[in-house]
Short mmCIF file of C-alpha atoms in Angstrom, two decimals:
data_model
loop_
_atom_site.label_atom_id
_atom_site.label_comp_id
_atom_site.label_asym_id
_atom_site.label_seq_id
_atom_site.Cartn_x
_atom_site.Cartn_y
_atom_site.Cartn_z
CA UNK A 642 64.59 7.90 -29.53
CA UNK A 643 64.44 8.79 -25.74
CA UNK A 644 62.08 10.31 -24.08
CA UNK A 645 64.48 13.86 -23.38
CA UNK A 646 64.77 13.54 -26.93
CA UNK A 647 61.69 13.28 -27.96
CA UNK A 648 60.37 15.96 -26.03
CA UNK A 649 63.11 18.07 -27.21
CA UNK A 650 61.68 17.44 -31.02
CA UNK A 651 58.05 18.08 -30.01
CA UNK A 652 59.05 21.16 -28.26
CA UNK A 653 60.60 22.62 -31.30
CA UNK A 654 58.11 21.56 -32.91
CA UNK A 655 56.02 23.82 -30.96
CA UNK A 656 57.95 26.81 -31.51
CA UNK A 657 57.92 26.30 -35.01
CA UNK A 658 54.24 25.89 -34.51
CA UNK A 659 54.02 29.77 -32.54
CA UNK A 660 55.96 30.92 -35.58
CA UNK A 661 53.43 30.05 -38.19
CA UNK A 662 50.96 31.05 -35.97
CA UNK A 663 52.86 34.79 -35.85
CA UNK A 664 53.43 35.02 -39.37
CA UNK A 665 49.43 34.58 -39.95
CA UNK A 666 48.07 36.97 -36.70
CA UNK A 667 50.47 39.67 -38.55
CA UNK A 668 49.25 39.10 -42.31
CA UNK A 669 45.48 38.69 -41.10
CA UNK A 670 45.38 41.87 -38.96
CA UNK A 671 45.54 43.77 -42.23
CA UNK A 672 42.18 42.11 -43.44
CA UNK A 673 40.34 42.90 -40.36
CA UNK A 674 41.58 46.47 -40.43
CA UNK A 675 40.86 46.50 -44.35
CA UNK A 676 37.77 48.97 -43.85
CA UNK A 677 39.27 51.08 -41.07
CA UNK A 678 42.51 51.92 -43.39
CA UNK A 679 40.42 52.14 -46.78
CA UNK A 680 38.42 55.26 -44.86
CA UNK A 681 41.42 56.75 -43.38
CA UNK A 682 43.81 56.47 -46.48
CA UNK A 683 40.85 57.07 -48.83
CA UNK A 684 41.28 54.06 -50.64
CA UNK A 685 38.75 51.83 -53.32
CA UNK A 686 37.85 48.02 -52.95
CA UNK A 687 40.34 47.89 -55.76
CA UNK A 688 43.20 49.95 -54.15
CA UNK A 689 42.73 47.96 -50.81
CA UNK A 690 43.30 44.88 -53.61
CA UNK A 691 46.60 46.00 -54.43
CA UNK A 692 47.50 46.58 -51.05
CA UNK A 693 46.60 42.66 -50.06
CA UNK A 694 48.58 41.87 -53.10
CA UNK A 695 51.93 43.64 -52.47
CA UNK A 696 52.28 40.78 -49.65
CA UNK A 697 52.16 38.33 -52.16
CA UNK A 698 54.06 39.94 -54.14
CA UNK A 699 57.64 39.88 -51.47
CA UNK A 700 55.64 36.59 -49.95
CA UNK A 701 56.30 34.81 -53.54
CA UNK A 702 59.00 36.14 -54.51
CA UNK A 703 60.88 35.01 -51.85
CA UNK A 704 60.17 31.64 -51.46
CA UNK A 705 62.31 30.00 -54.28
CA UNK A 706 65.72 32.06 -53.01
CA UNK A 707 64.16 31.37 -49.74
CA UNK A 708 63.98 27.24 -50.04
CA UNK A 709 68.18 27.70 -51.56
CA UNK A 710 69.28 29.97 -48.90
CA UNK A 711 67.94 27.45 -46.23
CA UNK A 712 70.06 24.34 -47.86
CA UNK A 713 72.58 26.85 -48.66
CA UNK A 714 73.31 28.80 -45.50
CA UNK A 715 71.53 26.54 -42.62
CA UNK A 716 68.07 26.75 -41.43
CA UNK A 717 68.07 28.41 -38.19
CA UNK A 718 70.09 31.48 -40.05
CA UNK A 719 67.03 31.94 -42.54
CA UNK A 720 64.62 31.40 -39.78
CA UNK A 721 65.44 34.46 -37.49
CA UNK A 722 66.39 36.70 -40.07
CA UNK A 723 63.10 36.05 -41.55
CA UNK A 724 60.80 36.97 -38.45
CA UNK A 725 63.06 39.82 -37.21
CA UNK A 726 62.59 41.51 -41.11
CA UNK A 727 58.58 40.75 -40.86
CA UNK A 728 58.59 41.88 -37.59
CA UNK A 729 60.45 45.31 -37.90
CA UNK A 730 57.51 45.97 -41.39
CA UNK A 731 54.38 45.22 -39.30
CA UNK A 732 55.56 47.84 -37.14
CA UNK A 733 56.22 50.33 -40.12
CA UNK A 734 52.57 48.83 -41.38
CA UNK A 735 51.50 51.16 -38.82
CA UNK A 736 53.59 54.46 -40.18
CA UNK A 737 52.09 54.37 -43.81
CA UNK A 738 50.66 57.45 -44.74
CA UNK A 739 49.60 56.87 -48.35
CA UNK A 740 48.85 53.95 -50.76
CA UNK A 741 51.99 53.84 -52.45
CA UNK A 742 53.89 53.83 -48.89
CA UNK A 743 51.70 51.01 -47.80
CA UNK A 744 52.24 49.09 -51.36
CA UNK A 745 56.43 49.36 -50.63
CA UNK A 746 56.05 48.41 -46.69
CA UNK A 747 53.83 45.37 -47.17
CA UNK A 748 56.15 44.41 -50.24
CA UNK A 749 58.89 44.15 -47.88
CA UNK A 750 57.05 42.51 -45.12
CA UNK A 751 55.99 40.06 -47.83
CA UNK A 752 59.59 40.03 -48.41
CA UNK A 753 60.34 38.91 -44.98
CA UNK A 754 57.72 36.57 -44.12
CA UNK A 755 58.54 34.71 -47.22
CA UNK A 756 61.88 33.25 -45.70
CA UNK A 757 59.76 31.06 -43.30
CA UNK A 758 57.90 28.66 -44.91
CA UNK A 759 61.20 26.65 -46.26
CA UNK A 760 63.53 27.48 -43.52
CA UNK A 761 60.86 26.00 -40.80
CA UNK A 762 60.21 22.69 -43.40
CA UNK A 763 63.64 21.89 -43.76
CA UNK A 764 64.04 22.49 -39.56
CA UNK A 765 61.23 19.41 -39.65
CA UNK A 766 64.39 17.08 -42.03
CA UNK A 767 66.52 17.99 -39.51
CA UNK A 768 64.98 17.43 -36.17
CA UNK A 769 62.46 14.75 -36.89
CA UNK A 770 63.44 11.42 -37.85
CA UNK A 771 62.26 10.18 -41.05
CA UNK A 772 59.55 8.01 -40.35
CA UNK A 773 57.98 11.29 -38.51
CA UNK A 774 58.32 14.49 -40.34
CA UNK A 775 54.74 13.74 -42.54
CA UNK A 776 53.00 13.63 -39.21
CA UNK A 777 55.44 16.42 -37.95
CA UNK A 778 55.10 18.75 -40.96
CA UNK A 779 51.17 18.73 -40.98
CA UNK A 780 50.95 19.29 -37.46
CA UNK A 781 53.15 22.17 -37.98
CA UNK A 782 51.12 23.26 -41.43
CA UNK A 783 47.78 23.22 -38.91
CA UNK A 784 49.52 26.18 -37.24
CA UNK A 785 48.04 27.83 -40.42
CA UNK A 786 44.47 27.10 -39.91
CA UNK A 787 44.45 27.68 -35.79
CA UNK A 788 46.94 31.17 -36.91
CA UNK A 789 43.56 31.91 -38.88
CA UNK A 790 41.35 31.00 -36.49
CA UNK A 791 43.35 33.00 -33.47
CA UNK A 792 44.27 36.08 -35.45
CA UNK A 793 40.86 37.66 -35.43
CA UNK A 794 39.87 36.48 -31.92
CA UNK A 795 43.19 38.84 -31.09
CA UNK A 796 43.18 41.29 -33.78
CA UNK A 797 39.32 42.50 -33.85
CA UNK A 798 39.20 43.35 -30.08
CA UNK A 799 42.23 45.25 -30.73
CA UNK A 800 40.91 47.26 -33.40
CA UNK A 801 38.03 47.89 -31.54
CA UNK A 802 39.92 49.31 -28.79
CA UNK A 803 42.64 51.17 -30.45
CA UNK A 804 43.40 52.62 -33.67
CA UNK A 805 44.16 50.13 -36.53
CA UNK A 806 47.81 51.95 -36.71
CA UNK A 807 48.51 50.78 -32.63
CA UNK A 808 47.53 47.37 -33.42
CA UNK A 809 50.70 46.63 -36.02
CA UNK A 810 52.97 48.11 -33.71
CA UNK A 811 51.77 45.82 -30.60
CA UNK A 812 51.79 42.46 -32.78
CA UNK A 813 55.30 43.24 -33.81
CA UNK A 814 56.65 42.57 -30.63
CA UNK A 815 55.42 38.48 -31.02
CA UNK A 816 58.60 37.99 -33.24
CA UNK A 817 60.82 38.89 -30.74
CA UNK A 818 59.39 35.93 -28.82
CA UNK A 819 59.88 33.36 -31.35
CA UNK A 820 63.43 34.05 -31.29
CA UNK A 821 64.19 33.95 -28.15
CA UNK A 822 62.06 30.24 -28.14
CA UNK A 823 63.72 29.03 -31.13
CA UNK A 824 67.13 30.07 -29.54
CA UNK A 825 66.33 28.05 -26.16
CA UNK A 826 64.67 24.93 -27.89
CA UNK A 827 67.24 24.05 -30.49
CA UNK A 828 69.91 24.38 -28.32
CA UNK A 829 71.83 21.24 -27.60
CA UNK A 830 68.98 19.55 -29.49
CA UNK A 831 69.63 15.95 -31.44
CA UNK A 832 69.81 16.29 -35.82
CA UNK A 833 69.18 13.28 -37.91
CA UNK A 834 71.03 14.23 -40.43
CA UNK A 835 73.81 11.63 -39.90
CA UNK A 836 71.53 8.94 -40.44
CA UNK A 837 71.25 9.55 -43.99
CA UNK A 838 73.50 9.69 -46.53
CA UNK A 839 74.89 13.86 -46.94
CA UNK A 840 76.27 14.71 -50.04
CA UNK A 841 78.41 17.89 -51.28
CA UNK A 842 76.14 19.96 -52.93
CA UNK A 843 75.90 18.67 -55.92
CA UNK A 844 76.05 21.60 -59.38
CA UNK A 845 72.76 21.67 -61.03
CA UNK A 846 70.95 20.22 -58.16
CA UNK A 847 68.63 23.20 -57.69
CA UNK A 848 68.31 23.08 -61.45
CA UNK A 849 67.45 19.66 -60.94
CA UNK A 850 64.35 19.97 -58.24
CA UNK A 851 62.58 22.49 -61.54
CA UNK A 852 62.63 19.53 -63.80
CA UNK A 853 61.08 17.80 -61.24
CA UNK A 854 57.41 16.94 -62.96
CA UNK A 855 55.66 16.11 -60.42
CA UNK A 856 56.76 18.67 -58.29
CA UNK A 857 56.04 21.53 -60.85
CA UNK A 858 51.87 19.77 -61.17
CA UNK A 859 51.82 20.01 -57.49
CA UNK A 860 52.98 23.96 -57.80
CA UNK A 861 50.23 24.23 -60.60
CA UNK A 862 47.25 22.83 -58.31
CA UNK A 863 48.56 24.69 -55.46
CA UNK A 864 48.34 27.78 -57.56
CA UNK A 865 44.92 27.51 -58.78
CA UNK A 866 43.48 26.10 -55.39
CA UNK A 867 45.46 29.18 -53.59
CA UNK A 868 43.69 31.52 -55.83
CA UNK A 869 40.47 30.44 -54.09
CA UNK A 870 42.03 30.21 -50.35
CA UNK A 871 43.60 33.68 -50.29
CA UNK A 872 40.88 35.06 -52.19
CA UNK A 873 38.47 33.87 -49.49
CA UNK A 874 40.92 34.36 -46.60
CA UNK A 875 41.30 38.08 -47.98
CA UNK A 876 38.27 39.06 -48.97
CA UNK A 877 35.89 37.39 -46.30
CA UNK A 878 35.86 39.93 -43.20
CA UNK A 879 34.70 42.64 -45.60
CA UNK A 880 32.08 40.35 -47.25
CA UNK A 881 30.65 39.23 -43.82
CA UNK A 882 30.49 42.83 -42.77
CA UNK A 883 29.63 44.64 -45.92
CA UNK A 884 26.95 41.78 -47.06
CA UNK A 885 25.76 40.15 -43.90
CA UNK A 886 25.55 43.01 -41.83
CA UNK A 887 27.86 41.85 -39.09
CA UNK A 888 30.00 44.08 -37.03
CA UNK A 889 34.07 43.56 -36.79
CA UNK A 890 33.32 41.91 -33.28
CA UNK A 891 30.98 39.47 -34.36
CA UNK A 892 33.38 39.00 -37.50
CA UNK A 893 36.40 37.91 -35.52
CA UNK A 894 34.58 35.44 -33.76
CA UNK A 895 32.49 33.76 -36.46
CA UNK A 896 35.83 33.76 -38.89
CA UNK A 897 37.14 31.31 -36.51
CA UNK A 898 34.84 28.86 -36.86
CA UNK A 899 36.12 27.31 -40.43
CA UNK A 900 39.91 27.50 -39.20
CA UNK A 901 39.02 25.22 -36.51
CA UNK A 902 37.95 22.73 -38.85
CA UNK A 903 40.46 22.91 -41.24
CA UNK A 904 42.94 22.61 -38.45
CA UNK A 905 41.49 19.22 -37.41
CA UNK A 906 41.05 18.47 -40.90
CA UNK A 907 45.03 19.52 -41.26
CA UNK A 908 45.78 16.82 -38.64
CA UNK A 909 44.07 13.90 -39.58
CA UNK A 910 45.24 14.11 -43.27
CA UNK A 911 48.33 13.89 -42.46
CA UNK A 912 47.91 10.49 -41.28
CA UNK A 913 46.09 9.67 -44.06
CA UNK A 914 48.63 10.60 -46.44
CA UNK A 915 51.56 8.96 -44.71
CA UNK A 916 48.64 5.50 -45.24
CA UNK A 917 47.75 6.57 -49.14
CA UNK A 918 51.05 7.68 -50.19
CA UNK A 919 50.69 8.67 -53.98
CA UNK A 920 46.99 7.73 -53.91
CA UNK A 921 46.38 10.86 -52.01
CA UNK A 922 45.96 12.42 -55.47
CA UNK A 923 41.96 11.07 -55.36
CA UNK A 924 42.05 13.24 -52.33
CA UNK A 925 42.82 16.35 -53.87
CA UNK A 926 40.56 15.95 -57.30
CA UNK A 927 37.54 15.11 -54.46
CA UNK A 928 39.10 17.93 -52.32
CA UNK A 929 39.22 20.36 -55.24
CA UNK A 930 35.37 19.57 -56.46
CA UNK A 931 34.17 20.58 -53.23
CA UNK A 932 35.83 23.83 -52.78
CA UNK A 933 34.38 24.25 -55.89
CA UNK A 934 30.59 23.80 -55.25
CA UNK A 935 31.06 25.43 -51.78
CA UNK A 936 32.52 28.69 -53.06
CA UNK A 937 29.33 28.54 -55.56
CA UNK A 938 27.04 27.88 -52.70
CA UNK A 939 28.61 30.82 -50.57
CA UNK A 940 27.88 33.20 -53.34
CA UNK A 941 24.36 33.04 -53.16
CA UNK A 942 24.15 32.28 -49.24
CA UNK A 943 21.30 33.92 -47.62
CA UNK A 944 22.69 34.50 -44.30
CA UNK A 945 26.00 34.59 -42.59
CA UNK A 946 25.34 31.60 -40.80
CA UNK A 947 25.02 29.47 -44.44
CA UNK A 948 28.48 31.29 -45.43
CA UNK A 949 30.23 30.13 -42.84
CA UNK A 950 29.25 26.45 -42.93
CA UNK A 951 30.11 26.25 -46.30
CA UNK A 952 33.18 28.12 -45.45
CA UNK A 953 33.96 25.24 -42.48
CA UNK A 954 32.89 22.11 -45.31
CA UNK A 955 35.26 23.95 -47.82
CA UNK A 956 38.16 24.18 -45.11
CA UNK A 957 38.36 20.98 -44.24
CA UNK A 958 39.15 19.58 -47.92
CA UNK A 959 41.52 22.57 -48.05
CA UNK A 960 43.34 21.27 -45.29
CA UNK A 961 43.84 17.69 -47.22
CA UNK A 962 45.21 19.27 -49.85
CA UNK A 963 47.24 21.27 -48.09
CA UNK A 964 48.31 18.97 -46.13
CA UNK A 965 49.10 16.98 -49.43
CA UNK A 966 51.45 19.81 -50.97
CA UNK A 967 53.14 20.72 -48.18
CA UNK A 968 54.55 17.37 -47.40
CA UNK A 969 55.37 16.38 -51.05
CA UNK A 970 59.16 17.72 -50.58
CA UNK A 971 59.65 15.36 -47.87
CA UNK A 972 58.26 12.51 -50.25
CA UNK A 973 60.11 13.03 -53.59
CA UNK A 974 63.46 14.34 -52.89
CA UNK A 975 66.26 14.52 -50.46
CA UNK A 976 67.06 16.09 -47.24
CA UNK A 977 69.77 18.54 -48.97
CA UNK A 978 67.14 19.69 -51.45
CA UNK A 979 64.07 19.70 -49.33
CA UNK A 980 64.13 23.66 -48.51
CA UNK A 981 64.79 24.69 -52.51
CA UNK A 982 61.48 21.80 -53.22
CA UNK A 983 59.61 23.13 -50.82
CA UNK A 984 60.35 27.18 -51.70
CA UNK A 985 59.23 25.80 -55.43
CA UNK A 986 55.90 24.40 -54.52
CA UNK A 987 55.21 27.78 -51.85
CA UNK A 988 56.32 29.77 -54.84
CA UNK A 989 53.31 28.12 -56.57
CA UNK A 990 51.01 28.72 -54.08
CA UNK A 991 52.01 32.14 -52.66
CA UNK A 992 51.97 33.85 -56.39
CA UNK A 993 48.63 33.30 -56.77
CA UNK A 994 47.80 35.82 -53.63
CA UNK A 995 49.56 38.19 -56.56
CA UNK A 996 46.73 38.25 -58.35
CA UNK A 997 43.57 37.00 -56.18
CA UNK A 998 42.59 40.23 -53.83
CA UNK A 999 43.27 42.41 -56.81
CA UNK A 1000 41.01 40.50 -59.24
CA UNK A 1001 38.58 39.82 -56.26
CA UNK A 1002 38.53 43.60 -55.46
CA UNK A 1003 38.25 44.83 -59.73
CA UNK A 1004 34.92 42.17 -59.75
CA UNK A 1005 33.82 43.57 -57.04
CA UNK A 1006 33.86 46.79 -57.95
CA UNK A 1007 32.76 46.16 -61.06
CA UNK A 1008 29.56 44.37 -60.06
CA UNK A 1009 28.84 47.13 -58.33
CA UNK A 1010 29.47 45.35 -54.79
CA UNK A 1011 28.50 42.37 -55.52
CA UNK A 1012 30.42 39.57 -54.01
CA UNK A 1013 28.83 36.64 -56.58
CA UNK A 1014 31.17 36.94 -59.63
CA UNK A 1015 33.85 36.83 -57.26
CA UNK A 1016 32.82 34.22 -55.60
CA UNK A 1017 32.10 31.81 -59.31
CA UNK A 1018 35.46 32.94 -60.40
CA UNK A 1019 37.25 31.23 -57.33
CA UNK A 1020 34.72 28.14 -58.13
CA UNK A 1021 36.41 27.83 -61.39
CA UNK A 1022 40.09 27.77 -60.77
CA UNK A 1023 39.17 25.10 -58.40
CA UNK A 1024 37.82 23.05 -61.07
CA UNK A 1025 41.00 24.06 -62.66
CA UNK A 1026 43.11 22.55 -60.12
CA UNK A 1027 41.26 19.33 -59.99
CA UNK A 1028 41.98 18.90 -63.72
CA UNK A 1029 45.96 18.96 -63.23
CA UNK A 1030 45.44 16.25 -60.29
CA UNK A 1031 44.23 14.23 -62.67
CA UNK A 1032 48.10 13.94 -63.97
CA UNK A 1033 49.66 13.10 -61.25
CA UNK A 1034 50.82 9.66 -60.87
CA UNK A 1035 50.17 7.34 -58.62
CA UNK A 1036 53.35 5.26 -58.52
CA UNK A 1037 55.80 6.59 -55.86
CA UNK A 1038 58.72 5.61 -58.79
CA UNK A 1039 57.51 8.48 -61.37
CA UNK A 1040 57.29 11.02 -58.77
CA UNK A 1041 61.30 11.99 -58.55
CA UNK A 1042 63.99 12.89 -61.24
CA UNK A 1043 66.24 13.90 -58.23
CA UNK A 1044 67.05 10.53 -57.12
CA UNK A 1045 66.70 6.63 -56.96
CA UNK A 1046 63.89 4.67 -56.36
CA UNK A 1047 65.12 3.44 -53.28
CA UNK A 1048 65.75 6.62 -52.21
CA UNK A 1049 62.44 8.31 -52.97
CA UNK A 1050 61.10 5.09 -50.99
CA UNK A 1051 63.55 5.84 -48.09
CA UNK A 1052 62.44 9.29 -47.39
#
């Protein structure tokens, strides 16, 4: 590959990058603003629960018609309808005027953000060459980490200086951006698709990628370790202010700190997997155990200062097994199917935000604002997820009903 060319990949790369990084300022905002729009709604720790939740609820539901729509109607399609429909529902974020409005608007912004994840893995397949897209898709997956580290630096000043309603309709406008970027960078831009063998899309093939095995384990850990990231990710502003004492200042600034280790931790593992292949699996039982003991540890953490470097120990295994499901599709099946593979493994991840604030917020509230049950409950499905790694096999040759051997070797 050229240099032009080359540069060409990286720089989409980077836009897909700002995308992520989009997609996670405009979920996290409504963390940050969590207290702020429980007082003025007059909303309970389990209401605001249900609120987080509706995201998952569009945010999973989408991603399986999401991943067939990519291969289906072309990535670039899904990709721009996706951020314009986000886009246009963090603005209306800022128009709800009761909880069930909010429920419907961050359903459909759920909805919306949901057609990313897929469209912007298979736009890796397409632009990368073959030998790259591990490296290429975990660089791309740190964008999640860094999006959580950035979104409160950007988000809490803005609360601070204008009402919580102001700030959804000023992040809206960052989707625009994207599309204009994606636009410019892809044009003219070299595919590898012609290297590889393209087939007609063959009947049954999506039916096909859910008999996958190995793929449906990976959905399972990614479920029960997701149940502990967006439980933490949801629920963390609010614990640092309402148990630590800190203000939403301080709270931005400190709730960096883990995201910038898991997005190293995102970076390196990708290398590491693209060297351990299927043996990556002892990654993700070690990964899982010490999610596990950290959440425990963070439960009975004396001071902010403990949380958070538990938080920061816990976020770097996260980002290994992240980094581990996310580039599975690209492992185990083919380029036509990698969009529908990858929409089945988010789906697996994503539904477990379904149920994580809300339980979060009903042990809560039942503990009488206590944060520790909460806490031991995300240690356990942890432990849960370690258990199913366990299963998976090692051998690159069991991982893939979709296709040969040599194929699963080839991509």
């Amino acid at each position: 590959m050229n240099v032009e060319l080359k540069n060409r990949s990286q720089l989409i790369l980077g836009v897909l990058f700002f995308g992520w990084m989009v997609s996670y300022i405009d979920r996290t905002a409504i963390s940050l603003a969590l207290i702020n729009i429980g007082n003025d709604l007059s909303l309970t720790a389990t209401e605001l629960g249900f609120v987080l939740s509706a995201f998952f609820f569009g945010y999973a539901a989408m991603q399986i018609p999401g991943g067939w729509l990519t291969d289906k109607y072309g990535m670039k399609k899904l990709l721009i309808g996706a951020v314009i429909f986000w886009s246009v529902f963090t603005a209306f974020t800022g128009l709800a005027w009761s909880l069930t409005s909010l429920l419907f608007i961050r359903f459909l912004f759920g909805i919306g953000e949901g057609g990313y994840p897929a469209a912007s893995t298979k736009a890796i397949s397409i632009y990368f060459h073959k030998e790259k897209r591990t490296n290429a898709q975990t660089t791309m997956m740190s964008s999640n980490m860094i999006g959580g580290a950035v979104a409160p630096i950007i988000c809490a000043p803005l609360l601070l200086a204008m009402d919580w309603r102001n700030v959804f309709f000023l992040i809206s406008g960052l989707g625009l951006i994207f599309v204009i970027a994606l636009l410019w960078s892809t044009k003219h831009a070299q595919t590898f698709t012609s290297e590889e063998r393209v087939e007609k899309e063959e009947k049954g093939s999506f039916g096909k990628v859910l008999k996958n095995t190995y793929l449906m384990r990976v959905l399972l850990i990614f479920f029960f370790i997701n149940i502990a990231n967006w439980g933490l990710n949801t629920w963390m502003p609010t614990y640092l202010m309402k148990v630590h004492g800190l203000d939403l200042k301080n709270v931005g600034f400190i709730a960096a700190i883990p995201a910038i280790f898991g997005m190293v931790g995102m970076i390196i593992s990708g290398r590491i997997i693209s060297k351990l292949g299927g043996r990556s699996k002892y990654g993700v039982i070690f990964g899982s155990a010490v999610l596990a003991v950290c959440l425990y540890l963070m439960a009975t953490a004396g001071s902010a200062a403990i949380a958070i470097t538990y938080q920061s120990i816990a976020f770097i295994f996260v980002a290994f097994m992240a980094s581990f499901i996310f580039t599975t599709p690209h492992r185990v099946v083919n380029q036509q199917n990698v969009g529908t593979a990858f929409g089945v493994v988010n789906f697996g991840g994503q539904a477990a935000g379904i149920i994580s604030p809300t339980i979060m917020g009903y042990l809560i509230n039942a503990s009488g604002g206590s944060f520790e049950s909460s806490f031991i409950f995300l240690a356990i499905m942890c432990v849960i997820a370690a258990v199913i790694a366990v299963t998976l096999p090692v051998n690159h040759q069991q991982q893939t009903t979709i296709q040969s051997v040599e194929e699963a070797y080839e991509l």
